[in-house]
CSV table of C-alpha atoms in Angstrom, one decimal:
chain,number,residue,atom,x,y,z
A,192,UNK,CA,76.2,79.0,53.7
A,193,UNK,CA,76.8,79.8,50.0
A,194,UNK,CA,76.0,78.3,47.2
A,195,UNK,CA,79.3,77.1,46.1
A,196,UNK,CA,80.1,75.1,49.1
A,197,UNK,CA,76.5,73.3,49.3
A,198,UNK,CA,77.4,72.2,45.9
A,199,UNK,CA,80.8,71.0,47.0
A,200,UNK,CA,79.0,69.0,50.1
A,201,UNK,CA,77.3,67.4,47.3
A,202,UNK,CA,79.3,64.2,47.0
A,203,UNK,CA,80.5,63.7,50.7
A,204,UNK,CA,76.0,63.1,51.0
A,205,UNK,CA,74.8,59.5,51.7
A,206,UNK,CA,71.4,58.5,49.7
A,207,UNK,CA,71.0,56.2,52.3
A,208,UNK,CA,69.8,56.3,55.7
A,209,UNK,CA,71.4,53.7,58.7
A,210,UNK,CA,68.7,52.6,61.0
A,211,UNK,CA,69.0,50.0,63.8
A,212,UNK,CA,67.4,48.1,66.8
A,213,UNK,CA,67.5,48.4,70.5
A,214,UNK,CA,68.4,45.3,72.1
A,215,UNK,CA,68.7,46.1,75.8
A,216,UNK,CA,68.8,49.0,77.9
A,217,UNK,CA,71.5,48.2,81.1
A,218,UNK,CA,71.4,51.6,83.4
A,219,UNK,CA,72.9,54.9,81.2
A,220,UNK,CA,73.7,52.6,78.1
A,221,UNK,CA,71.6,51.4,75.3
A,222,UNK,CA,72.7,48.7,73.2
A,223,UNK,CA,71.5,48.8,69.5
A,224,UNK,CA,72.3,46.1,66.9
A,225,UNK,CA,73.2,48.7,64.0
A,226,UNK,CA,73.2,51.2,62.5
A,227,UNK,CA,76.6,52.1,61.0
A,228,UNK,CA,77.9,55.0,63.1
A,229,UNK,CA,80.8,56.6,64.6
A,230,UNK,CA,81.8,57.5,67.7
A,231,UNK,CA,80.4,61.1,68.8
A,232,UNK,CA,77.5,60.8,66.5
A,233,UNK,CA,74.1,61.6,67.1
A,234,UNK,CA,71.3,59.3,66.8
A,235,UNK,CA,67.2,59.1,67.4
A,236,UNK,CA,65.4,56.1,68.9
A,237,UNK,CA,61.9,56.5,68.1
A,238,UNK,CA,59.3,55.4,70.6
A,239,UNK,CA,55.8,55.4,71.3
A,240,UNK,CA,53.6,53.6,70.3
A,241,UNK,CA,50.8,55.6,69.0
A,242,UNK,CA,52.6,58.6,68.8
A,243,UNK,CA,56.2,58.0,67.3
A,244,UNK,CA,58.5,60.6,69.3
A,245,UNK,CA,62.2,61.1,68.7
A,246,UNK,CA,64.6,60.4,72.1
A,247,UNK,CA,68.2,62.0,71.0
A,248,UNK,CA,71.1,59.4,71.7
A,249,UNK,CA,75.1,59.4,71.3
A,250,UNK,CA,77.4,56.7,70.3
A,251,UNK,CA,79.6,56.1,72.8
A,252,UNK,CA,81.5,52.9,72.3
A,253,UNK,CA,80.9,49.4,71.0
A,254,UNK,CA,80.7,46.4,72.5
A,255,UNK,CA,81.5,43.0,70.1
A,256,UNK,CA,79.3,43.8,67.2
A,257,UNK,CA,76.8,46.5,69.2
A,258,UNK,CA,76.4,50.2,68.9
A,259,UNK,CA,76.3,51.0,72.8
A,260,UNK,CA,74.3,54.7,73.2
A,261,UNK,CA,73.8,57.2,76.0
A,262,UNK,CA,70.8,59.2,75.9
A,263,UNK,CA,70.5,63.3,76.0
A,264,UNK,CA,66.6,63.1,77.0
A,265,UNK,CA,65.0,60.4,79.6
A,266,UNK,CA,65.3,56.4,78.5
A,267,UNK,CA,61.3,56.7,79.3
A,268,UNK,CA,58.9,54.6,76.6
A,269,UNK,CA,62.7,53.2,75.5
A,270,UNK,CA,62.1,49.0,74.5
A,271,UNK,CA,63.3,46.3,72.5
A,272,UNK,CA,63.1,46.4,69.2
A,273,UNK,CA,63.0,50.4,69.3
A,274,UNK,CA,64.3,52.1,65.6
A,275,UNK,CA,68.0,53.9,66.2
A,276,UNK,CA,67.9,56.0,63.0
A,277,UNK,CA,71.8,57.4,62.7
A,278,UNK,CA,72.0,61.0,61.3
A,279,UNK,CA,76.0,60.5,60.6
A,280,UNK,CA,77.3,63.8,62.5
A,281,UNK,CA,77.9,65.1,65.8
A,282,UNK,CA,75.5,67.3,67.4
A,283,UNK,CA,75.7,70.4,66.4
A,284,UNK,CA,73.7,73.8,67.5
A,285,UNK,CA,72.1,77.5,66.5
A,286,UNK,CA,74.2,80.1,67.9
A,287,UNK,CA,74.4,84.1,66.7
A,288,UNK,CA,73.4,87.5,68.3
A,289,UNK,CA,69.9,86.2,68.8
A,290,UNK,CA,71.0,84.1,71.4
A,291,UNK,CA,72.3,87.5,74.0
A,292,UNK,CA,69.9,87.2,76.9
A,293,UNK,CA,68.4,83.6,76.4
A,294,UNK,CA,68.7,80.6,78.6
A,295,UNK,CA,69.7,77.5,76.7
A,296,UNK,CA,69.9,73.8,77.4
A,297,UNK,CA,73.3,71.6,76.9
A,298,UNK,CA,71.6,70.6,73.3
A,299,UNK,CA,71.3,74.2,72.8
A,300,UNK,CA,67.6,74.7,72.7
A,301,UNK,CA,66.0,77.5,74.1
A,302,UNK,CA,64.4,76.8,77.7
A,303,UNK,CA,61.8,80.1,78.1
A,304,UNK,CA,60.6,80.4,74.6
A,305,UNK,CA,59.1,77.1,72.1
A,306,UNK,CA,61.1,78.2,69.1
A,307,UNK,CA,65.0,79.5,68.4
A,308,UNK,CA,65.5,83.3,67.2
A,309,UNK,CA,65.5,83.8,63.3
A,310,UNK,CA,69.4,84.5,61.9
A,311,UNK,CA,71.2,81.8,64.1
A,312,UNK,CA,74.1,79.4,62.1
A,313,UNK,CA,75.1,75.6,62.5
A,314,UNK,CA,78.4,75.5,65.0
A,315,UNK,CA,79.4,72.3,66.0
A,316,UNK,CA,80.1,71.8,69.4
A,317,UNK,CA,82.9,69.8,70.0
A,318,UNK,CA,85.9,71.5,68.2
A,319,UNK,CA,89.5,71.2,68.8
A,320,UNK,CA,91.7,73.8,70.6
A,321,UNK,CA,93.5,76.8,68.8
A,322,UNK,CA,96.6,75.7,67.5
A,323,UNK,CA,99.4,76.5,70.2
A,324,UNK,CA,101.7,77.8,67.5
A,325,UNK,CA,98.5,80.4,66.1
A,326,UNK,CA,97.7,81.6,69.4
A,327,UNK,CA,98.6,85.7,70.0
A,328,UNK,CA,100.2,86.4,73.3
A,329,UNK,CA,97.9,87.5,76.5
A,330,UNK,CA,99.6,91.0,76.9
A,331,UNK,CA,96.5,93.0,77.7
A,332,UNK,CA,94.9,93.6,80.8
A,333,UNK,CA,90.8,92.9,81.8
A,334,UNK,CA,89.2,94.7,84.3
A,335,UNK,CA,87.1,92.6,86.1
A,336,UNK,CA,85.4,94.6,89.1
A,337,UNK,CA,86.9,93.1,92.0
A,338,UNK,CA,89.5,94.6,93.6
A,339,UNK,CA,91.2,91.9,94.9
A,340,UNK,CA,91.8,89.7,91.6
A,341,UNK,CA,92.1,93.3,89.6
A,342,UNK,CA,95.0,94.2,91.7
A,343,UNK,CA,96.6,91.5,93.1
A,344,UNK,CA,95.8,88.5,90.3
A,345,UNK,CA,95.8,90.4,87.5
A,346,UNK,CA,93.6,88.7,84.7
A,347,UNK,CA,94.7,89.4,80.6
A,348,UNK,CA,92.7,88.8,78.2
A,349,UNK,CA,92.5,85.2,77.4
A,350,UNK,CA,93.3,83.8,80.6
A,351,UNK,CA,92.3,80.8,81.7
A,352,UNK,CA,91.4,81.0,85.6
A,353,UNK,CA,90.2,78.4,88.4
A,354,UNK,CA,88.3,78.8,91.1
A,355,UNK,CA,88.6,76.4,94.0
A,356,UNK,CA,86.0,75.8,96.9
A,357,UNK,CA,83.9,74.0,98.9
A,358,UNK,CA,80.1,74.2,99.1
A,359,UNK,CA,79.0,77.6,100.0
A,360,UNK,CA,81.8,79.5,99.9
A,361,UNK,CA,80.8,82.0,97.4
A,362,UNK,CA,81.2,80.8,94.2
A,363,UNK,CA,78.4,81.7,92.5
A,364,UNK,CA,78.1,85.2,94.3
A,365,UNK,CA,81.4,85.9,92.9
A,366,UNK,CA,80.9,84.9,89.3
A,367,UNK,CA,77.9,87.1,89.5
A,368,UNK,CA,80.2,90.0,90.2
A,369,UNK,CA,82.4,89.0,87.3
A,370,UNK,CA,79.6,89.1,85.1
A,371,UNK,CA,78.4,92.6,86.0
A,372,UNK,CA,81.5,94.5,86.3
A,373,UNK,CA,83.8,93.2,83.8
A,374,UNK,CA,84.9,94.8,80.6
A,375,UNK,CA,84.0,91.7,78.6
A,376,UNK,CA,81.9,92.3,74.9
A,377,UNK,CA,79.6,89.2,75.8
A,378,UNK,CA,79.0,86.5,79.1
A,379,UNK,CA,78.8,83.0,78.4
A,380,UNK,CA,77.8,81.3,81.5
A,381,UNK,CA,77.4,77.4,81.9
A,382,UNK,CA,75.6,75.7,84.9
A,383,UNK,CA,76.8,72.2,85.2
A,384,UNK,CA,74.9,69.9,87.4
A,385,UNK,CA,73.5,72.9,89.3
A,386,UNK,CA,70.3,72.3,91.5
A,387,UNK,CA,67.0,73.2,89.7
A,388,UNK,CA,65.9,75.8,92.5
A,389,UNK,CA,69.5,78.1,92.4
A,390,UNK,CA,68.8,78.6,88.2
A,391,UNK,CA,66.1,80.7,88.3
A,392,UNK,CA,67.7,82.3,91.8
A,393,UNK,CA,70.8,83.0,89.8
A,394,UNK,CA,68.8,84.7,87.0
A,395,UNK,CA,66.8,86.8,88.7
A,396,UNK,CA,69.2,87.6,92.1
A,397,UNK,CA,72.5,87.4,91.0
A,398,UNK,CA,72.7,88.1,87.4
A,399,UNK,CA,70.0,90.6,87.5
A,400,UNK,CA,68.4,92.4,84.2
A,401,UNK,CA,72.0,94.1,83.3
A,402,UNK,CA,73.9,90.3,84.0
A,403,UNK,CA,71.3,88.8,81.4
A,404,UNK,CA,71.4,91.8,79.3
A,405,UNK,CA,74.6,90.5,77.8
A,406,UNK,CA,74.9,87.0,78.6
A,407,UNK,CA,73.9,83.6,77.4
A,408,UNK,CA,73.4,81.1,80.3
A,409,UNK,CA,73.7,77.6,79.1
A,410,UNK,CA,71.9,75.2,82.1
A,411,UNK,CA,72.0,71.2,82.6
A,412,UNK,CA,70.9,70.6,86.2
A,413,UNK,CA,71.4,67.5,88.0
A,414,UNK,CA,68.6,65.4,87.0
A,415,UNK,CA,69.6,65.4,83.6
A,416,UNK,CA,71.4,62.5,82.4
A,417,UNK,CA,75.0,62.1,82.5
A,418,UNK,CA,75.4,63.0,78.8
A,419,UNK,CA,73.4,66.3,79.1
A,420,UNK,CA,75.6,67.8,81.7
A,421,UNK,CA,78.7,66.5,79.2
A,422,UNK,CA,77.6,68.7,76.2
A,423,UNK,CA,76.2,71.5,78.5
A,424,UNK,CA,79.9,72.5,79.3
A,425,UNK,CA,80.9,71.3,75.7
A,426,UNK,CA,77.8,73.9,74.0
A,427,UNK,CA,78.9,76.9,76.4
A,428,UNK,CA,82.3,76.7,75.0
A,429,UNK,CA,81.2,76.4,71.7
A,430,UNK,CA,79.0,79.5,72.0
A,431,UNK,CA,81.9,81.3,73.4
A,432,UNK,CA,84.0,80.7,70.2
A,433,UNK,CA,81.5,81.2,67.9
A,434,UNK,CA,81.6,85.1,69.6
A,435,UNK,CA,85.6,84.9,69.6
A,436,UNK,CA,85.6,84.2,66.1
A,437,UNK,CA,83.2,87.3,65.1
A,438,UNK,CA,86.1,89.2,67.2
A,439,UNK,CA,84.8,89.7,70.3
A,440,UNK,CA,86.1,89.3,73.9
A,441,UNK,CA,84.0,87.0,75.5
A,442,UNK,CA,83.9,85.9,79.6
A,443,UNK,CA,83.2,82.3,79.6
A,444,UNK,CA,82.1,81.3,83.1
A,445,UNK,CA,81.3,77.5,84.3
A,446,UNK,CA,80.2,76.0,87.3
A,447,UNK,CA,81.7,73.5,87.9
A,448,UNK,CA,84.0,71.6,86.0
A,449,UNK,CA,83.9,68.7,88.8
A,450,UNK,CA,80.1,68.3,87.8
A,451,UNK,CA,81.3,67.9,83.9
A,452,UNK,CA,84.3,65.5,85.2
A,453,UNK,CA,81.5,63.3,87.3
A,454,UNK,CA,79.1,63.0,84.3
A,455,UNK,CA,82.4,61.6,82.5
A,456,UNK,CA,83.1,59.4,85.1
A,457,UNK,CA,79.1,58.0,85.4
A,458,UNK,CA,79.6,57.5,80.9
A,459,UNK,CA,83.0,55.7,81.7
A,460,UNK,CA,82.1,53.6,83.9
A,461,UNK,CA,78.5,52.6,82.2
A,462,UNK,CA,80.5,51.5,79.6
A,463,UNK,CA,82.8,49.8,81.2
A,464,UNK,CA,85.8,51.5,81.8
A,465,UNK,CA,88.1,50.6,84.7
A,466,UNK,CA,87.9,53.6,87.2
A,467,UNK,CA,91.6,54.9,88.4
A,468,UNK,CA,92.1,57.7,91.5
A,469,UNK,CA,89.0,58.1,93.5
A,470,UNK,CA,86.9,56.2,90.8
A,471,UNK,CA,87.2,58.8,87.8
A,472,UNK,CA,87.7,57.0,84.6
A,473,UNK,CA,90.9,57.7,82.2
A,474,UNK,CA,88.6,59.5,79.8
A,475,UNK,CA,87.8,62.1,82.3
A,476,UNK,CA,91.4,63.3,82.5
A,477,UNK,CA,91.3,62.7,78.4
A,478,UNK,CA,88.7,65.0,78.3
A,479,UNK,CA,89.9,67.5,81.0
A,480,UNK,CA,92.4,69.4,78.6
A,481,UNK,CA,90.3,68.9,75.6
A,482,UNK,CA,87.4,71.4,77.0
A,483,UNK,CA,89.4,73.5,79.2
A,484,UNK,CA,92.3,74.2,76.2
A,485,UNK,CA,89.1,74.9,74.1
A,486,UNK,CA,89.0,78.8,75.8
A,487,UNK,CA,92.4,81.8,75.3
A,488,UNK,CA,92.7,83.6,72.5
A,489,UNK,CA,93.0,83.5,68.7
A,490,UNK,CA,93.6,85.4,65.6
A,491,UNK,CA,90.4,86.8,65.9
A,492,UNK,CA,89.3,87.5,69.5
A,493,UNK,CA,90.0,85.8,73.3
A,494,UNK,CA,87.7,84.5,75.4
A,495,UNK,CA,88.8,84.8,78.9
A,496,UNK,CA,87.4,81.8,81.2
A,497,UNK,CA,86.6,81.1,85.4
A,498,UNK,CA,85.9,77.6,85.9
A,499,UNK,CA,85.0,76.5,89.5
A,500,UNK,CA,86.0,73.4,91.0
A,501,UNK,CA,84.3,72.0,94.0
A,502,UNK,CA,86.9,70.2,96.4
A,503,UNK,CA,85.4,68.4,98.4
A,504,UNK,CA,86.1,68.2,102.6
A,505,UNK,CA,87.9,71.8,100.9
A,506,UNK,CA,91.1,69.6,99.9
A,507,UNK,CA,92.9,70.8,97.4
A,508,UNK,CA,95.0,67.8,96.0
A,509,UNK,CA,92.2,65.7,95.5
A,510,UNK,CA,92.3,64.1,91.7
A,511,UNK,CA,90.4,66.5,89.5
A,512,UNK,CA,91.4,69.7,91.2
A,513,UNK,CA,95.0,68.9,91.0
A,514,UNK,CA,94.3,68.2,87.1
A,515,UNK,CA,92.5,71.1,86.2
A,516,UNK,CA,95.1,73.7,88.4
A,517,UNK,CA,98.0,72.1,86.1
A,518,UNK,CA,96.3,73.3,82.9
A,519,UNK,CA,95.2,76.5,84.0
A,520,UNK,CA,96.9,79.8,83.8
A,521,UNK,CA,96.1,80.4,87.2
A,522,UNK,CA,93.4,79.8,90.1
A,523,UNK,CA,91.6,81.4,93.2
A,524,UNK,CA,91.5,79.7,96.2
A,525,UNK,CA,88.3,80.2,98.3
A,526,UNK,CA,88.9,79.7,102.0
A,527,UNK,CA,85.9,78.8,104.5
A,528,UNK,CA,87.8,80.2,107.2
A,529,UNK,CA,88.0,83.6,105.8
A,530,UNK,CA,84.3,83.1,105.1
A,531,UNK,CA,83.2,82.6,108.6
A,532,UNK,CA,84.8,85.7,109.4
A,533,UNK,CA,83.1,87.8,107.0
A,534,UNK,CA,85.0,88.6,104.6
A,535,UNK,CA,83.8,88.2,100.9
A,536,UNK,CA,85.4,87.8,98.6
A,537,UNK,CA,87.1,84.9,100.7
A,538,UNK,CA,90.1,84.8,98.5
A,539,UNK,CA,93.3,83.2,100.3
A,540,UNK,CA,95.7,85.5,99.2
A,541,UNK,CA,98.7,83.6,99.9
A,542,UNK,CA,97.3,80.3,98.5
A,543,UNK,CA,96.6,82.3,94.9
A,544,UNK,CA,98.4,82.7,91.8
A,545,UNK,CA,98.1,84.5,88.3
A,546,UNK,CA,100.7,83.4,86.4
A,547,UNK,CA,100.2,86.1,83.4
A,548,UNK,CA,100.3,88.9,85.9
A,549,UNK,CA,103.9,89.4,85.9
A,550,UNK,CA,103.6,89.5,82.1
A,551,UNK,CA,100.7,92.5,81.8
A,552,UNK,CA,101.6,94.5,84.8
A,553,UNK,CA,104.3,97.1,85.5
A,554,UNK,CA,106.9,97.1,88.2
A,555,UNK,CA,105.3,99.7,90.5
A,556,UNK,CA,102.1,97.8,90.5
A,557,UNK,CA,104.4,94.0,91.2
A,558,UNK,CA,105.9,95.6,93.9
A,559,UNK,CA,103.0,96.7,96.2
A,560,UNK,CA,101.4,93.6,95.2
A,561,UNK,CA,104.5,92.0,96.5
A,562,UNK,CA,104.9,94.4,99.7
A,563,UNK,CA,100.6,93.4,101.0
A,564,UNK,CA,101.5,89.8,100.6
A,565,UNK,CA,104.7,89.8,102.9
A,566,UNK,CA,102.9,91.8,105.5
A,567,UNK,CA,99.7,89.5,104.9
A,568,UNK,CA,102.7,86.4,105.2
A,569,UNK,CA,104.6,87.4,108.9
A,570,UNK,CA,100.9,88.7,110.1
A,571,UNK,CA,99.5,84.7,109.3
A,572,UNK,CA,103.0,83.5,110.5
A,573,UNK,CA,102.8,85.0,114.1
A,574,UNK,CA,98.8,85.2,114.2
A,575,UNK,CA,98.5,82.7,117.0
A,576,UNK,CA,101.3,84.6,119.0
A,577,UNK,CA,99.6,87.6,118.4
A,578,UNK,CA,96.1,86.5,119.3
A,579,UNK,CA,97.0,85.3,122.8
A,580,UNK,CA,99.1,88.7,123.5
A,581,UNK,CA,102.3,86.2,123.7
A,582,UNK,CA,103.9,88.9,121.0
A,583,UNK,CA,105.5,91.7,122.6
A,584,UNK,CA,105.7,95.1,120.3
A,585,UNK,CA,109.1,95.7,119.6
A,586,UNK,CA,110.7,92.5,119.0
A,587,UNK,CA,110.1,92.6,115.4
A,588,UNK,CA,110.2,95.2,113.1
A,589,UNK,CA,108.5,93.3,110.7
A,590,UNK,CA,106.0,91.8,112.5
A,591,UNK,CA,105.1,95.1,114.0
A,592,UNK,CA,104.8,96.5,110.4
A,593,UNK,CA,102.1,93.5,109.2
A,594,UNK,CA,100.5,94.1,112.7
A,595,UNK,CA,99.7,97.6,111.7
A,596,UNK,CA,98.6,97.0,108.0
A,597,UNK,CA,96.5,94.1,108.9
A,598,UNK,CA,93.5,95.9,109.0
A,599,UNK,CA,94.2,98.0,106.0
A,600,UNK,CA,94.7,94.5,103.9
A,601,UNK,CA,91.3,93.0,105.0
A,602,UNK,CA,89.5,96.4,104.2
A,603,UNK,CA,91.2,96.7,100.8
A,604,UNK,CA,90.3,92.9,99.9
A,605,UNK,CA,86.8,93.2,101.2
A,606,UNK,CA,84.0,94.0,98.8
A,607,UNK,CA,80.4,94.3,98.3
A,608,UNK,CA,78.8,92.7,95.9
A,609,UNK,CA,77.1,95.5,94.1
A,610,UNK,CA,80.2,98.1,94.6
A,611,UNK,CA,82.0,98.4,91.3
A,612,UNK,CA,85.3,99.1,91.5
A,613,UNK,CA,87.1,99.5,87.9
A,614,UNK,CA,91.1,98.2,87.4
A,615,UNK,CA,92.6,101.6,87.4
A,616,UNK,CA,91.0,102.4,90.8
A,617,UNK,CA,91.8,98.9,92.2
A,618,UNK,CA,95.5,99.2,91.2
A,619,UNK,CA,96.0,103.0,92.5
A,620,UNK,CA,94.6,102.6,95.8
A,621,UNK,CA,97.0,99.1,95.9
A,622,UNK,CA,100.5,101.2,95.1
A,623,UNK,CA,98.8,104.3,97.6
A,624,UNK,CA,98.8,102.2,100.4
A,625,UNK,CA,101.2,99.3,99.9
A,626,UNK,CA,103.3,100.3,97.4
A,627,UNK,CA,105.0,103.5,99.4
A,628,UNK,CA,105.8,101.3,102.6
A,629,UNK,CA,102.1,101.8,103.7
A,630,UNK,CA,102.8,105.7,104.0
C-alpha cells in the first residue's frame, strides 16, 4: 500500500478499542452484551484461562440490545463473561502468486504449512459483483478438455456454468478433468462441506501434481461450523478476483453450492429466521446471487466458473437447484441412469443447455450440434419400441437414421478421464460425423 493512502486512512482510525461480554451461548449463536459492531464484522472472544487464546467470531444479527455472533473455530473453552474484542472490519485475507499450489482454509490460512508465503496483499472477501453496465461481452471461446461440453455446450470465457447431480454421479471426477485440460491461466477450486477423507483423495488422485501445479484449493469440510463453510465459498471467490484483476483467466470451481446454501440456512435459522420452501431461510436466496454474480468477467480479466449442485432423490426442481439454474448462464445435467450404463461423462444431453454457445460458435459447428441432438431425441423417443424389437426398419426414415448413429453419439460423448482432447479436435470430429448427415 503506499504511503499516501496510509496517510489518508489516517482519520477514518479509531484510538479506541470496543470490547464486550459473552452472556450465553444457545447452539451456533453467541450472545455478547457489547461491543459496538456492525453486521459482517469480525470479532475475537478470548478464552482460557491460563492461557488466553483468540476464538474468531462474526456479527450476525442483534437481538434487543445484544450483539448475537457465530463462530469460525469451535465454541470449545467459550463461557460467560468471556472478552468479545471487536476489530471493526470484515474478514479479510493474504492472497498473491504465493498462494499457486497451496491448500487454504475458508479464513484463508494455509492448511500444510504454519506460516503464509512472503509477498501476499490484504483482499477482502466479500465484495460486490462487477457492475452489469462494465462488464465486456463473453465472445471468446474456452477449451475445456471434454469433448462433450467443448462441442456441444460450448463454454466462453466468463461463463457461469452449473452442474447438477446426485451423490456419486461423477462430479468431482469431472471437475478434476476440467482442472487438467482446460486453457485457464490459474484453478481456484473450493470444497464446501466435503468429507475429510475425499480432500486429501482429491489432491493426490484426482488433481494430481500438474492439477495442484496451478491451482489453489480452498477446503471447509463438514465438521466445521456453519460459518466456516459460508466464507470458504465466499474466500475462493475472492481469490479468484484477486487473479481476474491482475488480468488473468481464472477457472473457479466449487463443490457444492447446496453445502454453502445449508450452512446459510443452519445461520438463519440459529438466529431466528423463519424458514420458507423446504426449510431454507430467505437469506439463503439473498445470498444465492450475491456469490454466484461475484464470478464473469471484467475490464481486466474473466473468471469462468462450474458450481455443482447436489439434488437430492436426483430432482431437479427442488428449491435451491431451481434458484441457482435461473442465475446461471447455463448448466450440465448429470444423469444416474447414463451412469449405470457406463458412460462417463454422464451428461444428459438433451436435459443441457449453454446459453452463450450460440453467441461464440459458428453456424457449421450449431448445426451438427443441432443434427446429434435430434438423432439422440427420436432414438430416446422410440427407445422402448426399439428395445423390445416392436420397431420395424423401414417405417421411419428418421428413426432408422438415430438408430444407426446411436452408437456413434455414445462413443463421441464418452471419455476417459486422462484422455485430453483440445476444442478444435472436439469440434472437427462433431461437424465430421454429424454435421454432413453422418457421412
Amino acid at each position: 500500500m503506499k504511503v499516501s493512502a496510509l496517510i489518508d486512512s489516517i482519520p477514518s482510525l479509531s484510538p479506541y478499542k470496543w470490547y464486550g461480554k459473552v452472556t450465553r451461548v444457545v447452539g451456533l449463536t453467541i450472545e455478547s452484551k457489547g461491543p459496538q459492531a456492525s453486521i459482517g464484522d469480525l470479532c475475537y472472544i478470548i478464552v482460557g484461562k491460563t492461557k488466553k487464546t483468540k476464538v474468531k467470531a462474526e456479527v450476525v444479527g442483534f437481538k434487543d440490545e445484544n450483539v448475537l455472533l457465530m463462530p469460525l473455530d469451535g465454541t470449545t473453552d467459550i463461557s460467560p463473561g468471556s472478552l468479545v474484542e471487536a476489530t471493526g472490519k470484515p474478514l479479510q485475507i493474504k492472497v498473491g502468486v504465493g498462494l499457486i499450489g497451496k491448500v487454504i482454509n475458508g479464513c484463508g490460512d494455509i492448511m500444510t504449512e504454519t506460516s503464509l508465503p512472503k509477498g501476499l496483499m490484504s483482499f477482502p472477501t466479500d465484495n460486490a459483483p462487477p457492475d452489469p453496465l462494465s462488464r465486456p461481452r463473453i465472445t471468446e471461446k474456452m477449451s475445456l478438455g471434454v469433448r462433450v461440453i467443448d462441442s456441444l455446450f460450448t463454454v466462453g470465457k466468463g461463463q457461469r456454468i452449473g452442474i447438477f447431480a446426485g451423490s456419486g454421479v461423477g462430479k468431482s471426477t469431472l471437475l478434476s478433468m476440467l482442472v487438467r485440460n482446460s486453457a485457464a491461466d490459474i484453478n481456484v477450486i473450493a470444497l464446501i462441506g466435503e468429507r475429510g477423507r475425499e480432500v486429501q483423495d482429491f489432491i493426490e488422485r484426482d488433481l494430481g501434481k500438474a492439477g495442484m501445479s496451478k491451482t489453489v484449493l480452498v477446503v471447509a469440510t463438514s465438521d466445521q461450523p456453519a460459518l466456516m463453510r459460508i466464507k470458504g465459498a465466499m474466500t475462493a471467490t475472492a481469490v479468484a478476483e484477486y487473479f481476474r484483476n491482475q488480468g488473468l483467466h481464472v477457472n473457479l470451481m466449487m463443490d457444492s453450492v447446496t453445502r454453502f446454501a445449508m450452512a446459510q440456512r443452519e445461520i438463519g435459522l440459529a438466529i431466528g429466521e423463519p424458514p420458507t420452501s423446504k426449510g431454507y431461510t430467505p437469506s439463503v436466496f439473498a445470498m444465492l446471487p450475491k456469490l454466484l454474480e461475484r464470478s464473469g468477467t471484467n475490464k481486466r480479466g474473466s473468471i469462468t466458473a462450474f458450481y455443482t449442485v447436489l439434488v437430492d432423490g436426483d430432482d431437479m426442481n427442488e428449491p435451491i437447484a431451481d434458484a441457482v439454474r435461473g442465475i446461471l448462464d447455463g448448466h450440465l445435467v448429470l444423469d444416474r441412469k447414463l451412469a449405470n450404463k457406463g458412460q462417463f461423462p454422464a451428461i444428459n444431453v438433451l436435459k443441457s443447455v449453454s446459453r452463450v454457445m450460440a453467441d461464440i460458435v459458428d453456424d457449421q459447428h450449431k448445426f451438427a450440434a443441432e443434427q446429434l441432438r435430434s438423432y439422440l431425441s427420436i432414438y430416446n423417443e422410440n427407445e422402448d419400441l426399439i428395445n423390445i424389437g416392436a420397431y420395424k426398419r423401414g417405417t421411419s426414415r428418421e428413426v432408422d437414421e438415430a438408430i444407426q448413429m446411436y452408437p456413434k453419439i455414445i462413443a463421441f460423448i464418452k471419455q476417459a478421464t486422462d484422455e485430453v482432447i483440445t476444442l478444435n479436435q472436439a469440434v472437427e470430429k462433431l461437424i465430421n460425423e454429424f454435421g454432413r448427415g453422418g457421412q
